[in-house]
Tab-separated table of C-alpha atoms in Angstrom:
chain	number	residue	atom	x	y	z
A	1	MET	CA	-26.697	-31.845	6.032
A	2	GLY	CA	-23.084	-30.803	5.502
A	3	GLU	CA	-21.318	-28.406	7.834
A	4	SER	CA	-21.026	-25.837	5.045
A	5	ASP	CA	-24.826	-25.470	5.124
A	6	LYS	CA	-24.891	-24.677	8.825
A	7	THR	CA	-24.438	-21.183	10.171
A	8	ILE	CA	-23.378	-19.542	13.404
A	9	THR	CA	-24.916	-16.291	14.599
A	10	LEU	CA	-22.660	-14.080	16.698
A	11	ILE	CA	-24.224	-11.412	18.893
A	12	SER	CA	-22.426	-8.118	19.470
A	13	GLU	CA	-22.316	-5.835	22.486
A	14	GLU	CA	-25.209	-3.825	21.051
A	15	GLY	CA	-27.230	-6.959	20.343
A	16	THR	CA	-26.748	-6.921	16.573
A	17	LYS	CA	-26.500	-10.340	14.949
A	18	HIS	CA	-23.799	-11.377	12.499
A	19	GLU	CA	-23.853	-14.691	10.656
A	20	ILE	CA	-20.956	-16.854	9.504
A	21	PRO	CA	-20.780	-20.386	8.070
A	22	LEU	CA	-19.901	-23.059	10.615
A	23	PRO	CA	-16.516	-23.878	8.987
A	24	ALA	CA	-15.480	-20.241	9.504
A	25	ALA	CA	-15.969	-20.587	13.250
A	26	LYS	CA	-13.272	-23.252	13.301
A	27	LEU	CA	-10.659	-20.502	13.017
A	28	SER	CA	-11.577	-19.556	16.584
A	29	PRO	CA	-11.009	-22.183	19.295
A	30	VAL	CA	-13.070	-20.022	21.644
A	31	LEU	CA	-16.091	-20.136	19.345
A	32	MET	CA	-15.690	-23.863	18.757
A	33	ASP	CA	-15.542	-24.572	22.490
A	34	GLU	CA	-18.768	-22.639	22.952
A	35	ILE	CA	-20.408	-24.443	20.035
A	36	GLU	CA	-19.501	-27.811	21.512
A	37	CYS	CA	-20.985	-26.757	24.852
A	38	LEU	CA	-24.234	-25.747	23.176
A	39	ARG	CA	-24.344	-28.986	21.228
A	40	ASP	CA	-23.925	-30.949	24.427
A	41	GLU	CA	-26.804	-29.003	25.923
A	42	GLY	CA	-28.887	-29.376	22.755
A	43	SER	CA	-29.320	-25.613	22.540
A	44	THR	CA	-29.905	-24.387	18.970
A	45	THR	CA	-32.351	-22.012	17.350
A	46	ALA	CA	-33.729	-24.631	14.982
A	47	SER	CA	-35.464	-27.884	15.718
A	48	ASP	CA	-34.257	-31.274	14.553
A	49	ASP	CA	-37.317	-31.449	12.297
A	50	ASP	CA	-36.271	-28.225	10.568
A	51	ASP	CA	-32.772	-29.594	10.160
A	52	GLN	CA	-34.053	-32.821	8.654
A	53	ALA	CA	-36.259	-30.832	6.317
A	54	GLY	CA	-33.133	-29.336	4.775
A	55	GLU	CA	-33.244	-25.883	6.358
A	56	LYS	CA	-30.057	-24.325	7.634
A	57	ARG	CA	-29.455	-25.033	11.268
A	58	LYS	CA	-28.372	-22.005	13.261
A	59	ILE	CA	-26.521	-21.652	16.525
A	60	GLU	CA	-26.476	-18.331	18.364
A	61	LEU	CA	-23.506	-17.370	20.514
A	62	ASN	CA	-23.472	-14.618	23.110
A	63	ILE	CA	-19.781	-15.061	23.898
A	64	THR	CA	-19.002	-12.183	21.525
A	65	GLY	CA	-21.204	-9.841	23.564
A	66	LYS	CA	-18.210	-7.753	24.625
A	67	ILE	CA	-17.286	-6.978	21.007
A	68	LYS	CA	-18.810	-3.938	19.317
A	69	GLY	CA	-20.986	-4.453	16.277
A	70	ARG	CA	-18.702	-2.790	13.743
A	71	VAL	CA	-15.748	-4.843	14.991
A	72	LEU	CA	-17.702	-8.099	15.004
A	73	SER	CA	-18.931	-7.376	11.484
A	74	LYS	CA	-15.330	-6.982	10.292
A	75	ILE	CA	-14.323	-10.198	12.048
A	76	CYS	CA	-17.167	-12.070	10.342
A	77	ASP	CA	-16.072	-10.656	6.978
A	78	TYR	CA	-12.557	-11.964	7.608
A	79	LEU	CA	-13.641	-15.419	8.747
A	80	THR	CA	-16.093	-15.859	5.885
A	81	HIS	CA	-13.645	-14.705	3.210
A	82	TYR	CA	-10.869	-16.878	4.651
A	83	VAL	CA	-13.024	-20.011	4.475
A	84	THR	CA	-15.224	-19.447	1.428
A	85	VAL	CA	-12.982	-17.458	-0.928
A	86	GLU	CA	-9.261	-17.630	-0.198
A	87	GLU	CA	-7.079	-18.396	2.789
A	88	MET	CA	-4.693	-15.626	3.724
A	89	SER	CA	-1.051	-16.194	2.854
A	90	ALA	CA	1.113	-17.137	5.807
A	91	ILE	CA	2.810	-14.196	7.502
A	92	ASP	CA	6.410	-15.180	8.139
A	93	THR	CA	9.349	-13.284	9.505
A	94	PRO	CA	11.764	-11.804	8.754
A	95	PHE	CA	9.779	-9.417	6.567
A	96	GLU	CA	11.450	-8.465	3.319
A	97	THR	CA	9.142	-5.493	2.847
A	98	ASP	CA	6.966	-3.173	4.885
A	99	VAL	CA	4.223	-3.157	2.241
A	100	ILE	CA	1.378	-5.313	3.518
A	101	GLY	CA	0.067	-5.899	-0.012
A	102	GLU	CA	3.347	-7.631	-0.877
A	103	ILE	CA	2.993	-10.037	2.060
A	104	VAL	CA	-0.694	-10.975	1.895
A	105	GLN	CA	-3.288	-10.905	-0.872
A	106	ASP	CA	-4.897	-7.621	-1.935
A	107	TRP	CA	-8.189	-8.368	-0.181
A	108	TYR	CA	-6.491	-8.815	3.177
A	109	ALA	CA	-4.258	-5.774	2.670
A	110	GLU	CA	-7.325	-3.674	1.937
A	111	TYR	CA	-9.200	-5.276	4.828
A	112	ILE	CA	-6.654	-4.092	7.407
A	113	ASN	CA	-6.214	-0.679	5.744
A	114	VAL	CA	-8.626	1.009	8.141
A	115	GLU	CA	-8.421	3.634	10.869
A	116	ARG	CA	-5.902	2.907	13.604
A	117	LYS	CA	-8.536	2.582	16.342
A	118	LEU	CA	-10.368	-0.121	14.409
A	119	VAL	CA	-7.109	-2.007	13.820
A	120	PHE	CA	-6.477	-2.000	17.577
A	121	GLU	CA	-10.019	-3.212	18.249
A	122	LEU	CA	-9.625	-6.009	15.702
A	123	VAL	CA	-6.357	-7.112	17.305
A	124	LEU	CA	-7.918	-7.216	20.764
A	125	ALA	CA	-10.978	-9.116	19.502
A	126	ALA	CA	-8.845	-11.565	17.497
A	127	ASN	CA	-6.729	-12.172	20.579
A	128	PHE	CA	-9.842	-12.764	22.699
A	129	LEU	CA	-11.287	-15.219	20.165
A	130	GLY	CA	-7.954	-16.879	19.377
A	131	ILE	CA	-8.132	-16.127	15.642
A	132	GLN	CA	-4.412	-16.448	14.937
A	133	PRO	CA	-4.281	-15.422	11.233
A	134	LEU	CA	-6.227	-12.221	11.943
A	135	LEU	CA	-4.128	-11.540	15.035
A	136	ARG	CA	-0.934	-11.834	12.974
A	137	LEU	CA	-2.357	-9.556	10.292
A	138	GLY	CA	-3.350	-6.925	12.836
A	139	ASN	CA	-0.061	-7.129	14.702
A	140	MET	CA	1.835	-6.723	11.450
A	141	ALA	CA	-0.181	-3.618	10.587
A	142	VAL	CA	0.469	-2.125	14.031
A	143	THR	CA	4.159	-3.012	13.846
A	144	PHE	CA	4.581	-1.280	10.489
A	145	ASP	CA	2.641	1.702	11.827
A	146	ILE	CA	4.827	2.311	14.888
A	147	THR	CA	8.218	1.234	13.535
A	148	GLY	CA	10.548	4.204	13.220
A	149	ARG	CA	8.384	6.484	15.339
A	150	SER	CA	9.718	8.350	18.342
A	151	ALA	CA	8.753	7.520	21.915
A	152	ASP	CA	6.540	10.618	22.026
A	153	GLU	CA	4.732	9.602	18.848
A	154	ILE	CA	4.138	6.108	20.190
A	155	ARG	CA	2.795	7.534	23.449
A	156	ASP	CA	0.344	9.642	21.455
A	157	ILE	CA	-0.735	6.639	19.374
A	158	PHE	CA	-1.489	4.531	22.441
A	159	ASN	CA	-2.720	7.430	24.559
A	160	ILE	CA	-0.015	6.875	27.166
A	161	SER	CA	0.621	9.571	29.740
A	162	ASN	CA	4.102	11.091	29.727
A	163	ASN	CA	4.017	11.119	33.517
A	164	LEU	CA	4.219	7.526	34.697
A	165	ASN	CA	5.335	8.087	38.264
A	166	ASP	CA	2.221	6.338	39.552
A	167	PRO	CA	3.030	2.580	39.815
A	168	GLU	CA	-0.607	1.683	39.188
A	169	GLU	CA	-0.679	3.766	36.014
A	170	LYS	CA	2.556	2.133	34.847
A	171	ARG	CA	1.045	-1.300	35.390
A	172	ARG	CA	-2.148	-0.399	33.532
A	173	VAL	CA	-0.311	1.044	30.541
A	174	ARG	CA	2.007	-1.938	30.277
A	175	GLU	CA	-0.826	-4.461	30.487
A	176	GLU	CA	-2.956	-2.654	27.907
A	177	ASN	CA	-0.157	-2.167	25.384
A	178	GLU	CA	2.151	-5.122	25.994
A	179	TRP	CA	1.105	-6.821	22.760
A	180	ALA	CA	2.000	-3.765	20.679
A	181	TYR	CA	5.454	-3.275	22.132
A	182	GLU	CA	6.189	-6.982	21.843
A	183	ALA	CA	5.207	-6.866	18.169
A	184	LYS	CA	7.459	-3.852	17.628
A	185	ARG	CA	10.370	-5.535	19.418
A	186	LYS	CA	10.083	-8.708	17.344
A	187	PHE	CA	9.820	-6.741	14.132
A	188	GLU	CA	12.927	-4.693	14.931
A	189	GLU	CA	14.882	-7.842	15.830
A	190	GLU	CA	13.904	-9.551	12.587
A	191	THR	CA	14.646	-6.425	10.558
A	192	LYS	CA	18.105	-6.135	12.115
A	193	ARG	CA	18.808	-9.804	11.438
A	194	LEU	CA	17.666	-9.460	7.840
A	195	GLN	CA	19.889	-6.424	7.309
A	196	GLU	CA	22.881	-8.267	8.764
A	197	GLU	CA	22.241	-11.270	6.503
A	198	ARG	CA	22.014	-9.049	3.436
A	199	LYS	CA	25.196	-7.226	4.390
A	200	LYS	CA	26.998	-10.540	4.843
A	201	ARG	CA	25.829	-11.807	1.442
A	202	GLU	CA	26.918	-8.584	-0.231
A	203	GLU	CA	30.357	-8.821	1.385
A	204	GLU	CA	30.715	-12.452	0.276
A	205	GLU	CA	29.702	-11.586	-3.289
A	206	ALA	CA	32.124	-8.659	-3.335
A	207	ALA	CA	34.921	-10.911	-2.069
A	208	LYS	CA	34.283	-13.417	-4.873
A	209	LYS	CA	34.634	-10.705	-7.507
A	210	ARG	CA	38.056	-9.628	-6.274
């Protein structure tokens, strides 16, 4: 039986089950490590006889038990589409646009066009599972969302208290939101570099015309 016929069942925090093809799990090193452990232990939900009979062999993973059902469902949609339909275009910097649909395919642009809270949850889950393409997509969406906003607006977005005199509160806020600020910083650096390169090219072209 080929790997494409095998499936992985991921179990959410609420106990709901979400199925993906085995090749899709390869996008997550965390899932693959767990699968290898289960294989070593011989722990699957189907017997070898069933497998030999041509039925799909299933492996259930509880490692996703800290991820909510609606988030896990979205992750499974991403993994399955990426493997069975079309891989997402690479997300490279510097960005030449802030329109996500001009950087990745329409399906992926629509996929990440969801409420802000869900985007954050997808980023955290992708980071936990090591799904790099999804993590880059989510970080890009967050970066575009917060770029150009004031400090007060960003505090509201991330639910950060304006009074950070408490060292423990400062530490908590920084740890919880470090990924977002790092994404914003990188985006602003790349944007500045891109603008400088364009300005230089324009000056060189203008000089040639003189």
